Short mmCIF file of C-alpha atoms in Angstrom, two decimals:
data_model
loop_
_atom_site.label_atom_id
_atom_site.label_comp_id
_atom_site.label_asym_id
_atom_site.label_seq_id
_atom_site.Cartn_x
_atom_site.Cartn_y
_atom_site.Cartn_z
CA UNK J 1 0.00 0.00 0.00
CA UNK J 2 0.91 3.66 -1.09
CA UNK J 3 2.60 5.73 1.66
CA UNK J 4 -0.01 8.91 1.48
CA UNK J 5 -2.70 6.13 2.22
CA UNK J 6 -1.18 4.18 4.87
CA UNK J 7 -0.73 7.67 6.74
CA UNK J 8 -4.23 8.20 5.73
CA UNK J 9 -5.04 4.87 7.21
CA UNK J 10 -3.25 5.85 10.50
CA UNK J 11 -5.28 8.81 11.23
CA UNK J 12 -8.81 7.52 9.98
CA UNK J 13 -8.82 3.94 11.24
CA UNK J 14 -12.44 3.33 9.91
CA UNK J 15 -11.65 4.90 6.13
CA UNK J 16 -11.55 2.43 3.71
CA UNK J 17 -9.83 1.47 0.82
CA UNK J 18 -12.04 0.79 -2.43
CA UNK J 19 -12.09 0.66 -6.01
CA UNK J 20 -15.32 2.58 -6.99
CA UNK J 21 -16.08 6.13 -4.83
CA UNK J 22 -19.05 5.54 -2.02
CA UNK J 23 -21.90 7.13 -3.99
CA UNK J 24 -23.84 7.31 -0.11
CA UNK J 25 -23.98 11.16 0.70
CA UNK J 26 -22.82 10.17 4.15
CA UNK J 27 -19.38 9.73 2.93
CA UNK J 28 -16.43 11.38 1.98
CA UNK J 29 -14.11 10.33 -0.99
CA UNK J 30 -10.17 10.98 -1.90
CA UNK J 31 -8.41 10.00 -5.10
CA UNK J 32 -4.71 8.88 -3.68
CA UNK J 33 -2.14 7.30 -6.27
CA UNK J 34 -4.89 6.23 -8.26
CA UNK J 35 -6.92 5.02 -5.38
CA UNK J 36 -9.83 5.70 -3.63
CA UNK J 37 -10.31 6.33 -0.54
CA UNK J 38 -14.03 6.39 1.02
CA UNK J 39 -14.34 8.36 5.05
CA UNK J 40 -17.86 8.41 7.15
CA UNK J 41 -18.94 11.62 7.22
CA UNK J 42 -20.53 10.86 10.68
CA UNK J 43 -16.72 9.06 11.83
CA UNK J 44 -15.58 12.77 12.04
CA UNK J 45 -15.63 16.08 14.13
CA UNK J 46 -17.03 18.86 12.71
CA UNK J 47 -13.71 20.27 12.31
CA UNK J 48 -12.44 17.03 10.19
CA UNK J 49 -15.56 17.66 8.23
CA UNK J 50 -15.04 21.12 7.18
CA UNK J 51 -11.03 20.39 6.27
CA UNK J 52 -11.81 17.16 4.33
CA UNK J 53 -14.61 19.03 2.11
CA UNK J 54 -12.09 21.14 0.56
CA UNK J 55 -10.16 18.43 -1.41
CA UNK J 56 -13.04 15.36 -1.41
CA UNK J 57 -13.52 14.42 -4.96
CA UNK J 58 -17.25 13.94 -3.97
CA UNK J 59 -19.08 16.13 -6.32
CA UNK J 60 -17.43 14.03 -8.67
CA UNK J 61 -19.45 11.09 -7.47
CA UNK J 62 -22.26 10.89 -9.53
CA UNK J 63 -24.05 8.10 -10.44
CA UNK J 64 -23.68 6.69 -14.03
CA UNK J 65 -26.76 5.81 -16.14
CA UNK J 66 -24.85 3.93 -18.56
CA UNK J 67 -26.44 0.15 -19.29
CA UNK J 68 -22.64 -1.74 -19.74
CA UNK J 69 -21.43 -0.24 -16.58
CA UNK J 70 -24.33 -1.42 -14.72
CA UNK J 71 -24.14 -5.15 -16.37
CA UNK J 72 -20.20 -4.99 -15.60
CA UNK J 73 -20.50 -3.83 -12.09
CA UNK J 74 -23.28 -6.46 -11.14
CA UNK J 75 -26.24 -3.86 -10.97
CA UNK J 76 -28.16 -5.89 -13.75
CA UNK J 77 -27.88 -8.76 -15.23
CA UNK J 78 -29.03 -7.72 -18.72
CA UNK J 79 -26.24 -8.43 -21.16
CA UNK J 80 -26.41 -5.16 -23.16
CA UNK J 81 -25.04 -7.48 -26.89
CA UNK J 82 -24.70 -10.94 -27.40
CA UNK J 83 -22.35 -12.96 -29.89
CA UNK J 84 -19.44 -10.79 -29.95
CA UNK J 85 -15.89 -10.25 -27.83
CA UNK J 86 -14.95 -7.21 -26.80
CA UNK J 87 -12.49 -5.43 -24.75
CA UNK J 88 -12.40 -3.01 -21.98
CA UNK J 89 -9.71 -0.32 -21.95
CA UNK J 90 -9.42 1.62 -18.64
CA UNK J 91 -7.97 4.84 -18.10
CA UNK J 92 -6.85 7.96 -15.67
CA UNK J 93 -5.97 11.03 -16.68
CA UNK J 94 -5.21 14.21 -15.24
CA UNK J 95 -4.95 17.94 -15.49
CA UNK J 96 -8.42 17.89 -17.71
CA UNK J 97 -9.71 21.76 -16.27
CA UNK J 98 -13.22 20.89 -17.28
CA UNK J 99 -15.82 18.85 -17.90
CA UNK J 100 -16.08 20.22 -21.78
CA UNK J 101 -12.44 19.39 -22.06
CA UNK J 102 -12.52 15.69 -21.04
CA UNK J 103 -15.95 14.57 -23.30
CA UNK J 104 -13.32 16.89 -25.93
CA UNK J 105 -10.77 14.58 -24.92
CA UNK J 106 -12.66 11.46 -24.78
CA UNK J 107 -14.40 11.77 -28.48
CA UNK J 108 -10.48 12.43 -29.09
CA UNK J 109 -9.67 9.00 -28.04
CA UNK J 110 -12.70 7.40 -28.77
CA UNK J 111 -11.98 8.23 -32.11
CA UNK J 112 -8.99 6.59 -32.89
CA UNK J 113 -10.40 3.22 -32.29
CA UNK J 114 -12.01 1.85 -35.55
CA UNK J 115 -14.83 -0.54 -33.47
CA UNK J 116 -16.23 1.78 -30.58
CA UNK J 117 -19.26 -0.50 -28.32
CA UNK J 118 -19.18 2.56 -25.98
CA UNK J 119 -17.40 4.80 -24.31
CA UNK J 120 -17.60 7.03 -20.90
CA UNK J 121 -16.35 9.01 -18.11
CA UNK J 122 -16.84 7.11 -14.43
CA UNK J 123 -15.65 9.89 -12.45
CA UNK J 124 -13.84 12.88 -12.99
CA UNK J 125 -10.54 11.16 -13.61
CA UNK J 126 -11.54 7.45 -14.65
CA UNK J 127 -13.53 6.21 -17.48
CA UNK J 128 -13.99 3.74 -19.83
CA UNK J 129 -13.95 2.56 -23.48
CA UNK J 130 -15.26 -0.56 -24.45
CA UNK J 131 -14.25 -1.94 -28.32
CA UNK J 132 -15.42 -4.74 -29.91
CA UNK J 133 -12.93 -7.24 -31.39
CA UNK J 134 -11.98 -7.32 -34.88
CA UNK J 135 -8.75 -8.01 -37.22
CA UNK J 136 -7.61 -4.34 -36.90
CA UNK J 137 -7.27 -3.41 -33.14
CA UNK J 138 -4.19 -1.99 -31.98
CA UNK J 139 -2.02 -3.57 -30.02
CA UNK J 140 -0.62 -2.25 -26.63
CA UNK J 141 2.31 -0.62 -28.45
CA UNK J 142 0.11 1.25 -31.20
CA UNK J 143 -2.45 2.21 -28.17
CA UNK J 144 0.86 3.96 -26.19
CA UNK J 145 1.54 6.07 -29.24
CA UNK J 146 -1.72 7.09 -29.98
CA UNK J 147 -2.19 8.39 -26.33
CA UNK J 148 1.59 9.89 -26.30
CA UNK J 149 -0.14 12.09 -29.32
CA UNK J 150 -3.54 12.67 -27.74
CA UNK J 151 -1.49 13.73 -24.36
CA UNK J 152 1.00 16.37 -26.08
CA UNK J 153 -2.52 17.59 -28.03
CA UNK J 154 -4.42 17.80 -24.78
CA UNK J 155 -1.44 18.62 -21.97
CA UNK J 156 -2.89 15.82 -19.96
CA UNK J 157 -1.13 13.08 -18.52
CA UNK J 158 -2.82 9.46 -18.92
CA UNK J 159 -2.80 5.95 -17.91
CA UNK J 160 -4.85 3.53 -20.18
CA UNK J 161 -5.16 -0.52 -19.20
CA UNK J 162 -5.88 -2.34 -21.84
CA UNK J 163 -7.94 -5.36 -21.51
CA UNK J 164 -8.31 -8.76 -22.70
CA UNK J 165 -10.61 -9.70 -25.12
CA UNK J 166 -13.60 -11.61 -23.93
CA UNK J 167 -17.11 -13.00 -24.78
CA UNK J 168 -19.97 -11.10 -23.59
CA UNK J 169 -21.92 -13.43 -21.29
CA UNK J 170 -22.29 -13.76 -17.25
CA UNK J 171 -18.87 -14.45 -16.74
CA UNK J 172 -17.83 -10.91 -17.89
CA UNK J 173 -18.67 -8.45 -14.32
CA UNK J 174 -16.57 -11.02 -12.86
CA UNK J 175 -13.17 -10.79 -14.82
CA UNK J 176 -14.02 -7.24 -14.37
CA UNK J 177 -14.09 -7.22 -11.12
CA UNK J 178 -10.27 -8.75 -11.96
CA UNK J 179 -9.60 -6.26 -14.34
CA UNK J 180 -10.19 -3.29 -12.22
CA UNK J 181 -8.21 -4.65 -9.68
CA UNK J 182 -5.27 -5.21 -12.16
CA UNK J 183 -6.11 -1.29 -13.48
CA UNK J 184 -5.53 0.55 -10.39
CA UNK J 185 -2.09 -1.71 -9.78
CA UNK J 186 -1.01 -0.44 -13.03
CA UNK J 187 -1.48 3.30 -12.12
CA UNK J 188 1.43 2.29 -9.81
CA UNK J 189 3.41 0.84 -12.89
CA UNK J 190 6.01 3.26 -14.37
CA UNK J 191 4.40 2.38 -18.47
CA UNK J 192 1.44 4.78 -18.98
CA UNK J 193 -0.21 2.02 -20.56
CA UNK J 194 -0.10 -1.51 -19.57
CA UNK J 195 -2.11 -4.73 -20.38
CA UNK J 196 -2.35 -8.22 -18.24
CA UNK J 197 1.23 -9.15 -19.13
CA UNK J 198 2.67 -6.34 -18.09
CA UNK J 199 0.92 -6.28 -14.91
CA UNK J 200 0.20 -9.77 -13.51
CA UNK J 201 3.62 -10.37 -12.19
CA UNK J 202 3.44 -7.67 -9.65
CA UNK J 203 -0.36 -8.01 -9.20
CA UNK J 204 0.40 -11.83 -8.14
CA UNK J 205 3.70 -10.73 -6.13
CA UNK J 206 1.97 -8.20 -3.95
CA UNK J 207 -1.61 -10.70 -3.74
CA UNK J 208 0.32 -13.79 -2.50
CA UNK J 209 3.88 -13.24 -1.60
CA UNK J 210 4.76 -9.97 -0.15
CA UNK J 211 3.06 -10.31 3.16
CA UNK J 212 4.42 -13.80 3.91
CA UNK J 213 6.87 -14.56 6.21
CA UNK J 214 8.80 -16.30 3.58
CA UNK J 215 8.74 -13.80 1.07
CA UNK J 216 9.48 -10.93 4.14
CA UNK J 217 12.65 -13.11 4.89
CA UNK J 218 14.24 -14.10 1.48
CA UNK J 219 13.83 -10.04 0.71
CA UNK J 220 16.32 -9.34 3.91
CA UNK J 221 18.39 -12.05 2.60
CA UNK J 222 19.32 -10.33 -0.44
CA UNK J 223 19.29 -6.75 0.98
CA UNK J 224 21.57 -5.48 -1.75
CA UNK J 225 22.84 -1.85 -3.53
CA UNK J 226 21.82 -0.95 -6.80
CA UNK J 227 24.41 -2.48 -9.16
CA UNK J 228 23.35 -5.40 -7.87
CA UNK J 229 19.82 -4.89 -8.13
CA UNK J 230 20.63 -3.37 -11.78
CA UNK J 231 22.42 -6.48 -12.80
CA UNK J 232 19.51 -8.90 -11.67
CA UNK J 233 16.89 -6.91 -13.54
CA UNK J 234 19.22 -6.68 -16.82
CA UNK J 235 19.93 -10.30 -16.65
CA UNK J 236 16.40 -10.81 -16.60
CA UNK J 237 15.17 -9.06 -19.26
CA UNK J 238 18.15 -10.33 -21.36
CA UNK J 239 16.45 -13.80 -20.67
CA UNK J 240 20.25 -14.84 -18.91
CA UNK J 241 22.37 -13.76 -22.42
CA UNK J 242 25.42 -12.96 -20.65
CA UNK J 243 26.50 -11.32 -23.82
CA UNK J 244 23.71 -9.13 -24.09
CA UNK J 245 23.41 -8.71 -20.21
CA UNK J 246 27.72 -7.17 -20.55
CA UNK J 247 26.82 -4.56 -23.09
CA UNK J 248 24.29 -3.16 -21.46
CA UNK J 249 25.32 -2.87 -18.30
CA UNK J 250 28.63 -1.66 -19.87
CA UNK J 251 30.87 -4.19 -18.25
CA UNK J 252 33.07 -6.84 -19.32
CA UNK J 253 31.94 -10.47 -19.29
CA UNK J 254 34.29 -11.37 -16.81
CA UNK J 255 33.16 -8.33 -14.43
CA UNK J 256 29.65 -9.49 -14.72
CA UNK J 257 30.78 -13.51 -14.32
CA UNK J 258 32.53 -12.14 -11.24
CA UNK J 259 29.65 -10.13 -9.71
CA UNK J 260 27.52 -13.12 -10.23
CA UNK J 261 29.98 -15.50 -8.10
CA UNK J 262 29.96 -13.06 -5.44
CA UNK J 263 26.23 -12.51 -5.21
CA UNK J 264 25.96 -16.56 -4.95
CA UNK J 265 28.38 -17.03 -2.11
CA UNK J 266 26.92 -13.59 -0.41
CA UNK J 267 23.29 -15.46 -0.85
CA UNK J 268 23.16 -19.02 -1.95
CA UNK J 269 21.18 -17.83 -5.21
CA UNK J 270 23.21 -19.08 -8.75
CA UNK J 271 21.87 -16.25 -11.11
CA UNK J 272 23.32 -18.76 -13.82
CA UNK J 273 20.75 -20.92 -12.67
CA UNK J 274 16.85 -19.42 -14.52
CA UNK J 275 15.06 -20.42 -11.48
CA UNK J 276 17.22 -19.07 -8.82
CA UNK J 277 17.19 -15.71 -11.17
CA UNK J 278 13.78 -15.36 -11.21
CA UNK J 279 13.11 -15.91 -7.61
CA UNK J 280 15.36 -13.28 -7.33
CA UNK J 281 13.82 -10.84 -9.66
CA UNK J 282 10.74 -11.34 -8.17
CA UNK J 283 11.72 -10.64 -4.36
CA UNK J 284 13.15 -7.45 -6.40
CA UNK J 285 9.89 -6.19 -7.17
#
């Protein structure tokens, strides 16, 4: 969990941490690294009340008459088309200084998708395009230039998920449920626009592993500095080419093979060895 939060946490014991704003009048919501934050209005002194109105997001919080984000957040269970896949591509942005400019940047970005289902703001940040699937969408890469241009157009700053493709049936509000889940991780992500590959691993990391004991104690065990760290990443994403991994790190082969013998007897890991490398690239993360 974010730091801002946690100290958020700390001082309102009984705020939560959700993925949708509260729509109940009776609370107060935040926006916080790309999460939400929901307070009891009646939790707090009058004081707390008055200081917390000035930067809720509640007036934001309205609710959406839209018939796909009912059937994909479980308020119906009408399935708005049948017989076709589509995809649902998530996304933040920010410094939009009115509502006129984001529906001017969402027809913006709407438009450069050839098979629009529909598209549409959730909150003053968040929103939603849905696309049905065809033999001409763009791939993660194409979708990260397009919104590079629409960004430097618009002075905004944005962070689009893009989904998987699925069948529209009864199954769907569930792997959205996922999908939202894996959307506000990636907000965390350094990419501006991510997709289940590139967010899974640290989705499953911080779901299953980072509060064990195990995973708490192999961490201290390879409490190292940062060419260290640098060279386990690089190895990794040179898939263990040694070659590759030398150049661009800008060190001899014999440098790096020497590194690597001192980081095994220093830990008991063998980054030679793919398993012991990814183990460690993943208490990395």
């Amino acid at each position: 969990m974010l730091g801002s939060i946690a100290k958020l946490l700390e001082l309102y014991p009984d705020a939560k941490v959700v993925i949708e704003p509260s729509s109940d009048p009776h609370n107060y919501n935040f926006l916080i690294s790309g999460q939400w934050v929901t307070i009891k209005k009646d939790h707090l002194s009058n004081r707390e009340k008055f200081l917390l109105s000035l930067v809720s997001q509640d007036n934001n919080n309205k609710s959406i008459n839209n018939q796909w984000w009912n059937f994909l957040v479980h308020e119906t269970d009408k399935i708005p088309a049948e017989k076709i896949n589509v995809r649902v591509l998530q996304f933040e942005v920010q410094k939009l200084e009115s509502d006129d400019r984001a529906n001017e940047w969402l027809s913006v970005f709407e438009d450069t998708f050839d098979d629009v289902v529909d598209s549409f703001w959730i909150n003053k940040y968040t929103g939603i395009l849905i696309e049905k699937e065809t033999n001409t969408n763009m791939d993660k890469l194409e979708v990260q230039r397009m919104i590079e241009l629409v960004d430097s157009d618009f002075y905004t700053k944005s962070h689009v998920y893009v989904g998987q493709f699925w069948p529209v049936n009864d199954k769907l509000p569930n792997i959205f449920d996922m999908e939202r889940q894996l959307f506000h991780k990636s907000l965390e992500m350094k990419e501006r626009v991510n997709n289940l590959s590139t967010v899974i691993l640290d989705f499953l990391i911080e779901q299953n592993l980072k509060n064990t004991d195990m995973f708490k104690s192999l961490k201290t065990k390879i409490n190292i500095d940062s060419k260290t760290t640098q060279m386990i990443n690089t190895l990794y994403k040179c898939d263990s080419n040694l070659a590759k991994t030398s150049k661009m790190l800008f060190l001899h082969r014999n440098t790096l093979l020497y590194r690597m013998e001192k980081f095994h007897e220093q830990t008991g890991f063998d980054l030679k060895d793919r398993d012991d490398l990814v183990l460690c690239f993943l208490l990395l993360k």
